[in-house]
Amino acid sequence: MTTLNEENFHLVVKYAGLLETIEAAFVHMFLCFEELRFEEAKELWDDILLAFSQIDSSNSIIPEQFADQPSLLERFDQFEDVLDATEVLAFEDDPLHIGQIIQDKIFSIFLAWKKQIDQELKPYYIV
């Protein structure tokens, strides 16, 4: 198992924290859709997309520390599946339909990926 220096340890902890924050944002966004607060839901979606961008950027830095962990490297690469899933919204205008797509497809893919990456990363920051 890779030993992380202090800087990389903090990077991994922040990465894991961002994943938790994204999951919480999804949950809050779904509540906004249920309550027909579409503008707030859209703002949360924009924040999630921004966070996805940060994850994608981090995925080009963090894997360098885990060259000896092929399964973890594969998990970082699989984030592309989450990004690809967001592309279906490019042609949607109906807020309720958008909310349903996000909940049924995008969140499901994100959550499955998050659970896998969490499982791989936790040994590095939880003793």
PDB file of C-alpha atoms in Angstrom:
ATOM      1  CA  MET A   1       0.000   0.000   0.000  1.00  0.00           C
ATOM      2  CA  THR A   2       1.221   3.473  -0.884  1.00  0.00           C
ATOM      3  CA  THR A   3       2.384   5.667   1.986  1.00  0.00           C
ATOM      4  CA  LEU A   4       1.233   9.256   1.588  1.00  0.00           C
ATOM      5  CA  ASN A   5       3.216  12.263   2.694  1.00  0.00           C
ATOM      6  CA  GLU A   6       1.386  14.925   4.677  1.00  0.00           C
ATOM      7  CA  GLU A   7       0.524  17.031   1.634  1.00  0.00           C
ATOM      8  CA  ASN A   8      -0.921  14.069  -0.279  1.00  0.00           C
ATOM      9  CA  PHE A   9      -2.779  12.880   2.803  1.00  0.00           C
ATOM     10  CA  HIS A  10      -4.518  16.256   3.059  1.00  0.00           C
ATOM     11  CA  LEU A  11      -5.296  16.187  -0.649  1.00  0.00           C
ATOM     12  CA  VAL A  12      -6.961  12.771  -0.307  1.00  0.00           C
ATOM     13  CA  VAL A  13      -8.945  13.935   2.742  1.00  0.00           C
ATOM     14  CA  LYS A  14     -10.149  17.024   0.849  1.00  0.00           C
ATOM     15  CA  TYR A  15     -11.031  14.879  -2.162  1.00  0.00           C
ATOM     16  CA  ALA A  16     -13.105  12.526   0.008  1.00  0.00           C
ATOM     17  CA  GLY A  17     -14.739  15.507   1.694  1.00  0.00           C
ATOM     18  CA  LEU A  18     -15.689  16.996  -1.648  1.00  0.00           C
ATOM     19  CA  LEU A  19     -17.370  13.733  -2.598  1.00  0.00           C
ATOM     20  CA  GLU A  20     -19.442  13.867   0.599  1.00  0.00           C
ATOM     21  CA  THR A  21     -20.366  17.482  -0.102  1.00  0.00           C
ATOM     22  CA  ILE A  22     -21.457  16.613  -3.642  1.00  0.00           C
ATOM     23  CA  GLU A  23     -23.667  13.806  -2.350  1.00  0.00           C
ATOM     24  CA  ALA A  24     -25.281  16.179   0.170  1.00  0.00           C
ATOM     25  CA  ALA A  25     -25.832  18.763  -2.592  1.00  0.00           C
ATOM     26  CA  PHE A  26     -27.622  16.154  -4.696  1.00  0.00           C
ATOM     27  CA  VAL A  27     -29.933  15.297  -1.800  1.00  0.00           C
ATOM     28  CA  HIS A  28     -30.738  18.961  -1.201  1.00  0.00           C
ATOM     29  CA  MET A  29     -31.257  19.535  -4.911  1.00  0.00           C
ATOM     30  CA  PHE A  30     -33.798  16.689  -5.054  1.00  0.00           C
ATOM     31  CA  LEU A  31     -35.704  18.334  -2.225  1.00  0.00           C
ATOM     32  CA  CYS A  32     -35.728  21.583  -4.215  1.00  0.00           C
ATOM     33  CA  PHE A  33     -37.150  19.753  -7.236  1.00  0.00           C
ATOM     34  CA  GLU A  34     -39.840  18.152  -5.070  1.00  0.00           C
ATOM     35  CA  GLU A  35     -40.790  21.562  -3.697  1.00  0.00           C
ATOM     36  CA  LEU A  36     -40.742  23.076  -7.201  1.00  0.00           C
ATOM     37  CA  ARG A  37     -37.907  25.454  -6.290  1.00  0.00           C
ATOM     38  CA  PHE A  38     -36.362  25.113  -9.719  1.00  0.00           C
ATOM     39  CA  GLU A  39     -34.070  28.127  -9.567  1.00  0.00           C
ATOM     40  CA  GLU A  40     -32.433  26.880  -6.368  1.00  0.00           C
ATOM     41  CA  ALA A  41     -32.194  23.380  -7.840  1.00  0.00           C
ATOM     42  CA  LYS A  42     -30.483  24.803 -10.923  1.00  0.00           C
ATOM     43  CA  GLU A  43     -27.998  26.711  -8.748  1.00  0.00           C
ATOM     44  CA  LEU A  44     -27.192  23.512  -6.865  1.00  0.00           C
ATOM     45  CA  TRP A  45     -26.795  21.638 -10.138  1.00  0.00           C
ATOM     46  CA  ASP A  46     -24.370  24.322 -11.350  1.00  0.00           C
ATOM     47  CA  ASP A  47     -22.425  23.920  -8.085  1.00  0.00           C
ATOM     48  CA  ILE A  48     -22.344  20.153  -8.549  1.00  0.00           C
ATOM     49  CA  LEU A  49     -21.024  20.564 -12.083  1.00  0.00           C
ATOM     50  CA  LEU A  50     -18.334  22.899 -10.765  1.00  0.00           C
ATOM     51  CA  ALA A  51     -17.417  20.309  -8.132  1.00  0.00           C
ATOM     52  CA  PHE A  52     -17.341  17.640 -10.854  1.00  0.00           C
ATOM     53  CA  SER A  53     -14.839  19.834 -12.669  1.00  0.00           C
ATOM     54  CA  GLN A  54     -12.702  19.961  -9.519  1.00  0.00           C
ATOM     55  CA  ILE A  55     -12.882  16.170  -9.176  1.00  0.00           C
ATOM     56  CA  ASP A  56     -11.900  15.773 -12.819  1.00  0.00           C
ATOM     57  CA  SER A  57      -8.917  18.111 -12.321  1.00  0.00           C
ATOM     58  CA  SER A  58      -7.896  16.290  -9.164  1.00  0.00           C
ATOM     59  CA  ASN A  59      -8.111  12.994 -11.008  1.00  0.00           C
ATOM     60  CA  SER A  60      -5.140  14.094 -13.066  1.00  0.00           C
ATOM     61  CA  ILE A  61      -3.063  14.827  -9.934  1.00  0.00           C
ATOM     62  CA  ILE A  62      -4.025  12.318  -7.241  1.00  0.00           C
ATOM     63  CA  PRO A  63      -3.427   9.112  -9.243  1.00  0.00           C
ATOM     64  CA  GLU A  64       0.286   9.900  -9.429  1.00  0.00           C
ATOM     65  CA  GLN A  65       0.447   8.915  -5.750  1.00  0.00           C
ATOM     66  CA  PHE A  66      -1.179   5.536  -6.364  1.00  0.00           C
ATOM     67  CA  ALA A  67       0.806   4.114  -9.265  1.00  0.00           C
ATOM     68  CA  ASP A  68       1.083   0.793  -7.414  1.00  0.00           C
ATOM     69  CA  GLN A  69      -2.712   0.519  -6.943  1.00  0.00           C
ATOM     70  CA  PRO A  70      -4.216  -0.408 -10.343  1.00  0.00           C
ATOM     71  CA  SER A  71      -7.744  -0.880  -8.997  1.00  0.00           C
ATOM     72  CA  LEU A  72      -7.707   2.617  -7.516  1.00  0.00           C
ATOM     73  CA  LEU A  73      -6.327   4.075 -10.726  1.00  0.00           C
ATOM     74  CA  GLU A  74      -9.188   2.402 -12.568  1.00  0.00           C
ATOM     75  CA  ARG A  75     -11.684   4.028 -10.182  1.00  0.00           C
ATOM     76  CA  PHE A  76     -10.273   7.474 -10.912  1.00  0.00           C
ATOM     77  CA  ASP A  77     -10.668   6.782 -14.640  1.00  0.00           C
ATOM     78  CA  GLN A  78     -14.267   5.663 -14.132  1.00  0.00           C
ATOM     79  CA  PHE A  79     -15.262   9.179 -13.126  1.00  0.00           C
ATOM     80  CA  GLU A  80     -15.563   9.785 -16.872  1.00  0.00           C
ATOM     81  CA  ASP A  81     -18.768   7.707 -16.707  1.00  0.00           C
ATOM     82  CA  VAL A  82     -20.242  10.293 -14.331  1.00  0.00           C
ATOM     83  CA  LEU A  83     -19.244  13.151 -16.612  1.00  0.00           C
ATOM     84  CA  ASP A  84     -20.603  11.351 -19.667  1.00  0.00           C
ATOM     85  CA  ALA A  85     -23.957  10.871 -17.921  1.00  0.00           C
ATOM     86  CA  THR A  86     -24.382  14.639 -17.539  1.00  0.00           C
ATOM     87  CA  GLU A  87     -24.370  15.115 -21.303  1.00  0.00           C
ATOM     88  CA  VAL A  88     -27.962  13.867 -21.640  1.00  0.00           C
ATOM     89  CA  LEU A  89     -29.164  17.114 -20.070  1.00  0.00           C
ATOM     90  CA  ALA A  90     -27.890  19.226 -22.943  1.00  0.00           C
ATOM     91  CA  PHE A  91     -31.164  18.744 -24.813  1.00  0.00           C
ATOM     92  CA  GLU A  92     -33.602  18.996 -21.904  1.00  0.00           C
ATOM     93  CA  ASP A  93     -35.666  22.049 -21.003  1.00  0.00           C
ATOM     94  CA  ASP A  94     -38.366  20.728 -18.669  1.00  0.00           C
ATOM     95  CA  PRO A  95     -37.200  21.211 -15.052  1.00  0.00           C
ATOM     96  CA  LEU A  96     -39.171  18.230 -13.750  1.00  0.00           C
ATOM     97  CA  HIS A  97     -37.735  15.954 -16.423  1.00  0.00           C
ATOM     98  CA  ILE A  98     -34.242  17.297 -15.739  1.00  0.00           C
ATOM     99  CA  GLY A  99     -34.690  16.546 -12.037  1.00  0.00           C
ATOM    100  CA  GLN A 100     -35.831  13.030 -12.835  1.00  0.00           C
ATOM    101  CA  ILE A 101     -32.868  12.379 -15.141  1.00  0.00           C
ATOM    102  CA  ILE A 102     -30.449  13.705 -12.553  1.00  0.00           C
ATOM    103  CA  GLN A 103     -31.969  11.563  -9.828  1.00  0.00           C
ATOM    104  CA  ASP A 104     -32.473   8.366 -11.808  1.00  0.00           C
ATOM    105  CA  LYS A 105     -29.347   8.371 -13.932  1.00  0.00           C
ATOM    106  CA  ILE A 106     -26.643  10.853 -12.981  1.00  0.00           C
ATOM    107  CA  PHE A 107     -26.932  10.542  -9.199  1.00  0.00           C
ATOM    108  CA  SER A 108     -27.082   6.747  -9.446  1.00  0.00           C
ATOM    109  CA  ILE A 109     -23.888   6.629 -11.502  1.00  0.00           C
ATOM    110  CA  PHE A 110     -22.168   9.142  -9.218  1.00  0.00           C
ATOM    111  CA  LEU A 111     -23.194   7.292  -6.063  1.00  0.00           C
ATOM    112  CA  ALA A 112     -22.016   3.924  -7.388  1.00  0.00           C
ATOM    113  CA  TRP A 113     -18.678   5.465  -8.390  1.00  0.00           C
ATOM    114  CA  LYS A 114     -18.367   7.306  -5.058  1.00  0.00           C
ATOM    115  CA  LYS A 115     -18.944   4.136  -3.057  1.00  0.00           C
ATOM    116  CA  GLN A 116     -16.215   2.354  -5.002  1.00  0.00           C
ATOM    117  CA  ILE A 117     -13.684   5.175  -4.735  1.00  0.00           C
ATOM    118  CA  ASP A 118     -14.476   5.626  -1.027  1.00  0.00           C
ATOM    119  CA  GLN A 119     -13.830   1.961  -0.430  1.00  0.00           C
ATOM    120  CA  GLU A 120     -10.458   2.241  -2.154  1.00  0.00           C
ATOM    121  CA  LEU A 121      -9.423   5.544  -0.520  1.00  0.00           C
ATOM    122  CA  LYS A 122     -10.575   5.057   3.081  1.00  0.00           C
ATOM    123  CA  PRO A 123      -7.579   2.939   4.111  1.00  0.00           C
ATOM    124  CA  TYR A 124      -5.391   5.949   3.298  1.00  0.00           C
ATOM    125  CA  TYR A 125      -7.097   8.386   5.635  1.00  0.00           C
ATOM    126  CA  ILE A 126      -9.036   6.346   8.207  1.00  0.00           C
ATOM    127  CA  VAL A 127      -6.987   4.376  10.679  1.00  0.00           C
TER     128      VAL A 127
END
